[in-house]
Amino acid sequence: MNKWCLWLVIAGSVCFSSSPYAQEDLWDDQMEQAMEALRKADLPNALKLATIAVRQSEYENADRHVTSLALLARIAQDSGDLSGAERALRRAIEIIDRVPGPMQQDKAVLYNNLGSLLDLSGDLPAAEQHYRSALALHREIRAVRTEDRFSLLVNLAGLMERRNDQVGARKLYVEAESLLPNLPVAASITLYNNLGTLLQRSGNSSAAQIHLARALASLPPDNSQPLLRATLLHNLGTAELEVGDLAAATIHLHEAESVRRGRLGDRHTDTARTLSSIALLLEKQNNPQAALKVSRESSAIIGASTAMT
């Protein structure tokens, strides 16, 4: 099952001054360059630029310093430096604690980000604590940004599911679903995929099929995200397999296999997972010899991957 954990960078804090030589322009330039490097996946350069921005903002206003630290944390996480990301987020929260009132919405974002980071690190109790701290702040704030609320609900729902509280997770997903009309299409893909996989895990594959089909239908038609499409095809195909819709499962699982082989290669574990589902499909289609062949290929890929770790 595939989940997405959403990370929010504090919105509205990066401003651009008209004076090319003002001190704040140096910070603006460093932040703009750091974000551009992050967009290009040039993580070493992004980390260097964000670190400079943090230093430049340290003795300026708290808003700039917190924004710099939030970006640094995002880059550090993407670079695999989870401890560095955690330090930056905790430092940003400490700064906001000294500023009354105006930055509480930003503090909620940081709590969500820290919860996401701890969730990724496997510290689920601490992650839940920070998610719920963000939720408590949302209740105190009159106008919470819709994307902030959605991200928090989805993150907390995913954590509750992993802690086997499927009822609590579903309630959070349903609340998040009510926000979709005001959000980009990517939010619909995330929500319907996560809710669908939760329902499938709960044994309600018929309802799961409906939500997973919605996730797939929400994808832009330009095929600009082939690996995401492969994930959604795989998830939908496994739900269809479980409810006995073998014709649809055949179409979706074989397309997922084709994309994953082409993009990830024949030895990738995601390819192996789709092959495992195809093996089950072939068994249900009374083709045991083909099923055994595909199952052996899947097992060999997983075995090789396990041996390398």
Tab-separated table of C-alpha atoms in Angstrom:
chain	number	residue	atom	x	y	z
A	1	MET	CA	0.000	0.000	0.000
A	2	ASN	CA	1.325	3.403	-0.909
A	3	LYS	CA	0.874	6.506	1.207
A	4	TRP	CA	1.873	10.112	0.738
A	5	CYS	CA	2.914	12.297	3.643
A	6	LEU	CA	2.467	15.973	2.882
A	7	TRP	CA	5.071	18.562	3.915
A	8	LEU	CA	4.172	22.208	4.176
A	9	VAL	CA	6.601	25.103	3.877
A	10	ILE	CA	5.336	28.210	5.629
A	11	ALA	CA	3.404	30.232	3.092
A	12	GLY	CA	3.478	33.949	2.529
A	13	SER	CA	6.752	34.668	4.279
A	14	VAL	CA	9.080	35.173	1.332
A	15	CYS	CA	8.816	38.754	0.067
A	16	PHE	CA	10.838	40.504	-2.587
A	17	SER	CA	12.195	44.001	-2.063
A	18	SER	CA	12.549	46.559	-4.819
A	19	SER	CA	15.985	47.736	-3.692
A	20	PRO	CA	18.709	45.558	-5.254
A	21	TYR	CA	21.218	46.448	-2.568
A	22	ALA	CA	19.080	46.247	0.562
A	23	GLN	CA	20.157	43.759	3.215
A	24	GLU	CA	16.813	41.976	2.939
A	25	ASP	CA	17.458	41.430	-0.770
A	26	LEU	CA	20.413	39.223	0.102
A	27	TRP	CA	18.091	37.008	2.098
A	28	ASP	CA	15.439	37.077	-0.636
A	29	ASP	CA	18.013	36.050	-3.225
A	30	GLN	CA	19.387	33.203	-1.114
A	31	MET	CA	15.886	31.870	-0.414
A	32	GLU	CA	14.827	32.131	-4.052
A	33	GLN	CA	17.983	30.356	-5.208
A	34	ALA	CA	17.618	27.687	-2.518
A	35	MET	CA	14.024	26.949	-3.556
A	36	GLU	CA	15.002	26.834	-7.213
A	37	ALA	CA	17.822	24.389	-6.407
A	38	LEU	CA	15.318	22.281	-4.432
A	39	ARG	CA	12.917	22.249	-7.395
A	40	LYS	CA	15.782	21.024	-9.578
A	41	ALA	CA	16.714	18.372	-6.953
A	42	ASP	CA	20.150	19.987	-6.558
A	43	LEU	CA	20.108	19.188	-2.853
A	44	PRO	CA	23.758	20.000	-1.948
A	45	ASN	CA	23.448	23.488	-3.423
A	46	ALA	CA	19.979	23.963	-1.932
A	47	LEU	CA	21.307	23.004	1.504
A	48	LYS	CA	24.224	25.419	1.200
A	49	LEU	CA	21.984	28.315	0.122
A	50	ALA	CA	19.377	27.646	2.807
A	51	THR	CA	22.083	27.510	5.478
A	52	ILE	CA	23.337	30.934	4.357
A	53	ALA	CA	19.757	32.263	4.488
A	54	VAL	CA	19.394	30.966	8.060
A	55	ARG	CA	22.570	32.763	9.099
A	56	GLN	CA	21.555	35.995	7.358
A	57	SER	CA	18.154	36.033	9.046
A	58	GLU	CA	19.342	35.097	12.531
A	59	TYR	CA	19.575	38.705	13.736
A	60	GLU	CA	16.699	40.043	11.625
A	61	ASN	CA	12.977	39.468	12.248
A	62	ALA	CA	11.647	36.180	13.596
A	63	ASP	CA	9.434	35.588	10.562
A	64	ARG	CA	12.386	35.411	8.170
A	65	HIS	CA	14.418	33.227	10.505
A	66	VAL	CA	11.562	30.754	10.988
A	67	THR	CA	10.933	30.618	7.230
A	68	SER	CA	14.634	29.950	6.565
A	69	LEU	CA	14.714	27.158	9.157
A	70	ALA	CA	11.551	25.591	7.721
A	71	LEU	CA	13.105	25.472	4.258
A	72	LEU	CA	16.395	24.157	5.652
A	73	ALA	CA	14.485	21.372	7.424
A	74	ARG	CA	12.706	20.408	4.202
A	75	ILE	CA	15.971	20.219	2.280
A	76	ALA	CA	17.712	18.316	5.077
A	77	GLN	CA	14.924	15.731	5.113
A	78	ASP	CA	15.049	15.310	1.336
A	79	SER	CA	18.822	14.858	1.691
A	80	GLY	CA	18.323	12.064	4.241
A	81	ASP	CA	19.529	14.111	7.212
A	82	LEU	CA	16.540	13.500	9.478
A	83	SER	CA	18.330	14.636	12.645
A	84	GLY	CA	19.364	17.890	10.972
A	85	ALA	CA	15.789	18.441	9.806
A	86	GLU	CA	14.480	17.814	13.317
A	87	ARG	CA	16.950	20.289	14.836
A	88	ALA	CA	15.899	22.995	12.386
A	89	LEU	CA	12.196	22.469	13.065
A	90	ARG	CA	12.605	22.448	16.838
A	91	ARG	CA	14.666	25.647	16.613
A	92	ALA	CA	11.942	27.297	14.519
A	93	ILE	CA	9.292	26.312	17.075
A	94	GLU	CA	11.436	27.720	19.909
A	95	ILE	CA	11.618	31.054	18.084
A	96	ILE	CA	7.853	31.192	17.556
A	97	ASP	CA	7.305	30.409	21.249
A	98	ARG	CA	8.936	33.762	22.011
A	99	VAL	CA	6.630	35.623	19.618
A	100	PRO	CA	3.043	36.011	20.911
A	101	GLY	CA	0.016	35.647	18.675
A	102	PRO	CA	0.688	36.378	15.021
A	103	MET	CA	2.753	33.288	14.171
A	104	GLN	CA	0.487	30.623	15.666
A	105	GLN	CA	-0.638	29.386	12.247
A	106	ASP	CA	3.001	29.011	11.229
A	107	LYS	CA	3.625	27.140	14.482
A	108	ALA	CA	0.849	24.708	13.579
A	109	VAL	CA	2.564	24.127	10.214
A	110	LEU	CA	5.852	23.417	11.967
A	111	TYR	CA	4.191	20.978	14.375
A	112	ASN	CA	2.701	19.193	11.372
A	113	ASN	CA	6.105	19.080	9.673
A	114	LEU	CA	7.825	17.803	12.814
A	115	GLY	CA	5.119	15.167	13.213
A	116	SER	CA	5.674	14.123	9.598
A	117	LEU	CA	9.404	13.857	10.186
A	118	LEU	CA	9.020	11.781	13.372
A	119	ASP	CA	6.439	9.644	11.571
A	120	LEU	CA	8.998	8.965	8.857
A	121	SER	CA	11.604	8.140	11.527
A	122	GLY	CA	9.257	5.570	13.079
A	123	ASP	CA	8.572	7.422	16.336
A	124	LEU	CA	4.795	7.169	16.048
A	125	PRO	CA	3.874	8.270	19.607
A	126	ALA	CA	5.936	11.464	19.286
A	127	ALA	CA	4.589	12.057	15.778
A	128	GLU	CA	1.003	11.779	17.011
A	129	GLN	CA	1.772	14.202	19.849
A	130	HIS	CA	2.968	16.865	17.402
A	131	TYR	CA	0.120	16.287	14.952
A	132	ARG	CA	-2.358	16.754	17.788
A	133	SER	CA	-0.536	19.879	18.974
A	134	ALA	CA	-1.067	21.284	15.483
A	135	LEU	CA	-4.718	20.241	15.603
A	136	ALA	CA	-5.170	22.031	18.942
A	137	LEU	CA	-3.704	25.202	17.445
A	138	HIS	CA	-6.088	24.915	14.492
A	139	ARG	CA	-8.996	25.017	16.921
A	140	GLU	CA	-7.661	28.279	18.368
A	141	ILE	CA	-7.098	29.963	14.998
A	142	ARG	CA	-10.116	31.545	13.334
A	143	ALA	CA	-9.040	31.130	9.718
A	144	VAL	CA	-6.825	28.101	9.103
A	145	ARG	CA	-5.414	27.710	5.584
A	146	THR	CA	-7.318	24.902	3.865
A	147	GLU	CA	-4.161	23.196	2.597
A	148	ASP	CA	-2.698	23.228	6.123
A	149	ARG	CA	-5.801	21.609	7.565
A	150	PHE	CA	-5.949	18.990	4.817
A	151	SER	CA	-2.289	18.055	5.196
A	152	LEU	CA	-2.598	17.651	8.945
A	153	LEU	CA	-5.743	15.520	8.732
A	154	VAL	CA	-4.208	13.229	6.098
A	155	ASN	CA	-0.956	12.848	8.022
A	156	LEU	CA	-2.715	12.086	11.305
A	157	ALA	CA	-5.123	9.683	9.579
A	158	GLY	CA	-2.212	7.765	8.052
A	159	LEU	CA	-0.547	7.519	11.449
A	160	MET	CA	-3.769	6.311	13.112
A	161	GLU	CA	-4.076	3.633	10.457
A	162	ARG	CA	-0.542	2.420	11.124
A	163	ARG	CA	-1.427	2.283	14.825
A	164	ASN	CA	-4.378	0.055	13.869
A	165	ASP	CA	-7.048	2.640	14.711
A	166	GLN	CA	-8.902	2.247	11.431
A	167	VAL	CA	-12.091	3.866	12.723
A	168	GLY	CA	-10.220	6.984	13.840
A	169	ALA	CA	-8.300	7.096	10.571
A	170	ARG	CA	-11.461	6.896	8.488
A	171	LYS	CA	-13.112	9.740	10.414
A	172	LEU	CA	-10.100	11.957	9.714
A	173	TYR	CA	-10.087	11.047	6.007
A	174	VAL	CA	-13.803	11.840	5.746
A	175	GLU	CA	-13.190	15.234	7.357
A	176	ALA	CA	-10.321	15.841	4.932
A	177	GLU	CA	-12.575	14.878	2.001
A	178	SER	CA	-14.910	17.783	2.847
A	179	LEU	CA	-12.049	20.186	2.055
A	180	LEU	CA	-11.384	18.889	-1.478
A	181	PRO	CA	-13.526	21.453	-3.372
A	182	ASN	CA	-11.094	24.174	-2.295
A	183	LEU	CA	-7.879	22.282	-3.067
A	184	PRO	CA	-5.821	21.321	-6.162
A	185	VAL	CA	-6.425	17.992	-7.869
A	186	ALA	CA	-3.338	16.462	-6.202
A	187	ALA	CA	-5.223	16.524	-2.910
A	188	SER	CA	-8.006	14.377	-4.391
A	189	ILE	CA	-5.457	11.833	-5.596
A	190	THR	CA	-3.858	11.643	-2.148
A	191	LEU	CA	-7.143	11.433	-0.260
A	192	TYR	CA	-8.850	8.849	-2.439
A	193	ASN	CA	-5.748	6.664	-2.666
A	194	ASN	CA	-5.211	6.694	1.101
A	195	LEU	CA	-8.882	6.179	1.949
A	196	GLY	CA	-9.137	3.421	-0.641
A	197	THR	CA	-6.164	1.518	0.722
A	198	LEU	CA	-7.539	1.912	4.263
A	199	LEU	CA	-10.879	0.434	3.203
A	200	GLN	CA	-9.112	-2.406	1.407
A	201	ARG	CA	-7.066	-3.177	4.502
A	202	SER	CA	-10.304	-3.143	6.535
A	203	GLY	CA	-11.744	-5.818	4.250
A	204	ASN	CA	-14.118	-3.540	2.336
A	205	SER	CA	-12.614	-3.992	-1.116
A	206	SER	CA	-15.809	-2.940	-2.925
A	207	ALA	CA	-15.751	0.518	-1.324
A	208	ALA	CA	-11.971	0.621	-1.762
A	209	GLN	CA	-12.396	0.018	-5.499
A	210	ILE	CA	-14.651	3.080	-5.792
A	211	HIS	CA	-12.210	5.409	-4.042
A	212	LEU	CA	-9.141	4.056	-5.834
A	213	ALA	CA	-10.899	4.505	-9.178
A	214	ARG	CA	-11.565	8.133	-8.192
A	215	ALA	CA	-7.874	8.612	-7.408
A	216	LEU	CA	-6.873	7.260	-10.817
A	217	ALA	CA	-9.520	9.348	-12.594
A	218	SER	CA	-8.193	12.494	-10.869
A	219	LEU	CA	-4.808	12.166	-12.589
A	220	PRO	CA	-4.139	14.711	-15.364
A	221	PRO	CA	-4.522	13.085	-18.805
A	222	ASP	CA	-1.057	14.163	-19.991
A	223	ASN	CA	0.695	11.184	-18.309
A	224	SER	CA	3.177	13.594	-16.716
A	225	GLN	CA	3.438	11.427	-13.584
A	226	PRO	CA	3.907	7.868	-14.850
A	227	LEU	CA	5.154	6.371	-11.572
A	228	LEU	CA	2.250	7.863	-9.644
A	229	ARG	CA	-0.080	6.464	-12.288
A	230	ALA	CA	1.568	3.043	-11.886
A	231	THR	CA	1.001	3.183	-8.118
A	232	LEU	CA	-2.672	4.023	-8.565
A	233	LEU	CA	-3.083	1.335	-11.226
A	234	HIS	CA	-1.475	-1.230	-8.924
A	235	ASN	CA	-3.640	-0.271	-5.934
A	236	LEU	CA	-6.836	-0.294	-7.993
A	237	GLY	CA	-5.886	-3.576	-9.661
A	238	THR	CA	-5.330	-5.332	-6.322
A	239	ALA	CA	-8.753	-4.138	-5.069
A	240	GLU	CA	-10.391	-5.380	-8.270
A	241	LEU	CA	-8.618	-8.694	-7.837
A	242	GLU	CA	-10.035	-9.067	-4.340
A	243	VAL	CA	-13.635	-8.377	-5.426
A	244	GLY	CA	-13.321	-10.755	-8.394
A	245	ASP	CA	-13.346	-8.188	-11.205
A	246	LEU	CA	-10.636	-10.088	-13.044
A	247	ALA	CA	-11.069	-8.359	-16.402
A	248	ALA	CA	-10.455	-4.903	-14.916
A	249	ALA	CA	-7.660	-6.225	-12.680
A	250	THR	CA	-5.918	-7.679	-15.732
A	251	ILE	CA	-5.934	-4.315	-17.519
A	252	HIS	CA	-4.749	-2.270	-14.547
A	253	LEU	CA	-2.133	-4.654	-13.150
A	254	HIS	CA	-0.511	-5.305	-16.521
A	255	GLU	CA	-0.361	-1.572	-17.249
A	256	ALA	CA	1.204	-0.998	-13.827
A	257	GLU	CA	3.737	-3.742	-14.575
A	258	SER	CA	4.617	-2.208	-17.944
A	259	VAL	CA	5.199	1.260	-16.470
A	260	ARG	CA	7.206	-0.034	-13.530
A	261	ARG	CA	9.400	-2.258	-15.698
A	262	GLY	CA	10.002	0.616	-18.095
A	263	ARG	CA	10.665	3.275	-15.458
A	264	LEU	CA	12.120	1.319	-12.535
A	265	GLY	CA	13.563	-1.776	-14.210
A	266	ASP	CA	12.994	-5.500	-13.883
A	267	ARG	CA	14.697	-5.792	-10.470
A	268	HIS	CA	12.866	-3.107	-8.522
A	269	THR	CA	10.746	-4.126	-5.527
A	270	ASP	CA	7.740	-2.151	-6.799
A	271	THR	CA	7.902	-4.194	-9.992
A	272	ALA	CA	8.037	-7.318	-7.830
A	273	ARG	CA	4.923	-6.302	-5.868
A	274	THR	CA	2.924	-5.875	-9.054
A	275	LEU	CA	4.210	-9.214	-10.332
A	276	SER	CA	3.060	-10.841	-7.087
A	277	SER	CA	-0.454	-9.498	-7.659
A	278	ILE	CA	-0.369	-10.697	-11.283
A	279	ALA	CA	0.594	-14.171	-10.042
A	280	LEU	CA	-2.521	-14.220	-7.843
A	281	LEU	CA	-4.561	-13.004	-10.812
A	282	LEU	CA	-3.265	-15.832	-12.994
A	283	GLU	CA	-4.146	-18.363	-10.303
A	284	LYS	CA	-7.726	-17.071	-10.237
A	285	GLN	CA	-7.764	-17.324	-14.040
A	286	ASN	CA	-6.859	-21.027	-13.728
A	287	ASN	CA	-3.403	-20.619	-15.227
A	288	PRO	CA	-1.206	-22.189	-12.516
A	289	GLN	CA	1.916	-22.628	-14.647
A	290	ALA	CA	2.049	-18.962	-15.649
A	291	ALA	CA	1.238	-17.977	-12.063
A	292	LEU	CA	4.146	-20.027	-10.740
A	293	LYS	CA	6.572	-18.488	-13.240
A	294	VAL	CA	5.547	-14.927	-12.351
A	295	SER	CA	5.570	-15.700	-8.631
A	296	ARG	CA	9.117	-17.044	-8.851
A	297	GLU	CA	10.265	-13.903	-10.655
A	298	SER	CA	8.695	-11.747	-7.951
A	299	SER	CA	10.250	-13.791	-5.148
A	300	ALA	CA	13.687	-13.618	-6.787
A	301	ILE	CA	13.530	-9.813	-6.963
A	302	ILE	CA	12.445	-9.519	-3.310
A	303	GLY	CA	15.104	-12.018	-2.261
A	304	ALA	CA	17.858	-10.145	-4.066
A	305	SER	CA	16.705	-6.866	-2.555
A	306	THR	CA	16.659	-8.347	0.962
A	307	ALA	CA	20.158	-9.784	0.504
A	308	MET	CA	21.506	-6.337	-0.397
A	309	THR	CA	20.166	-4.674	2.792
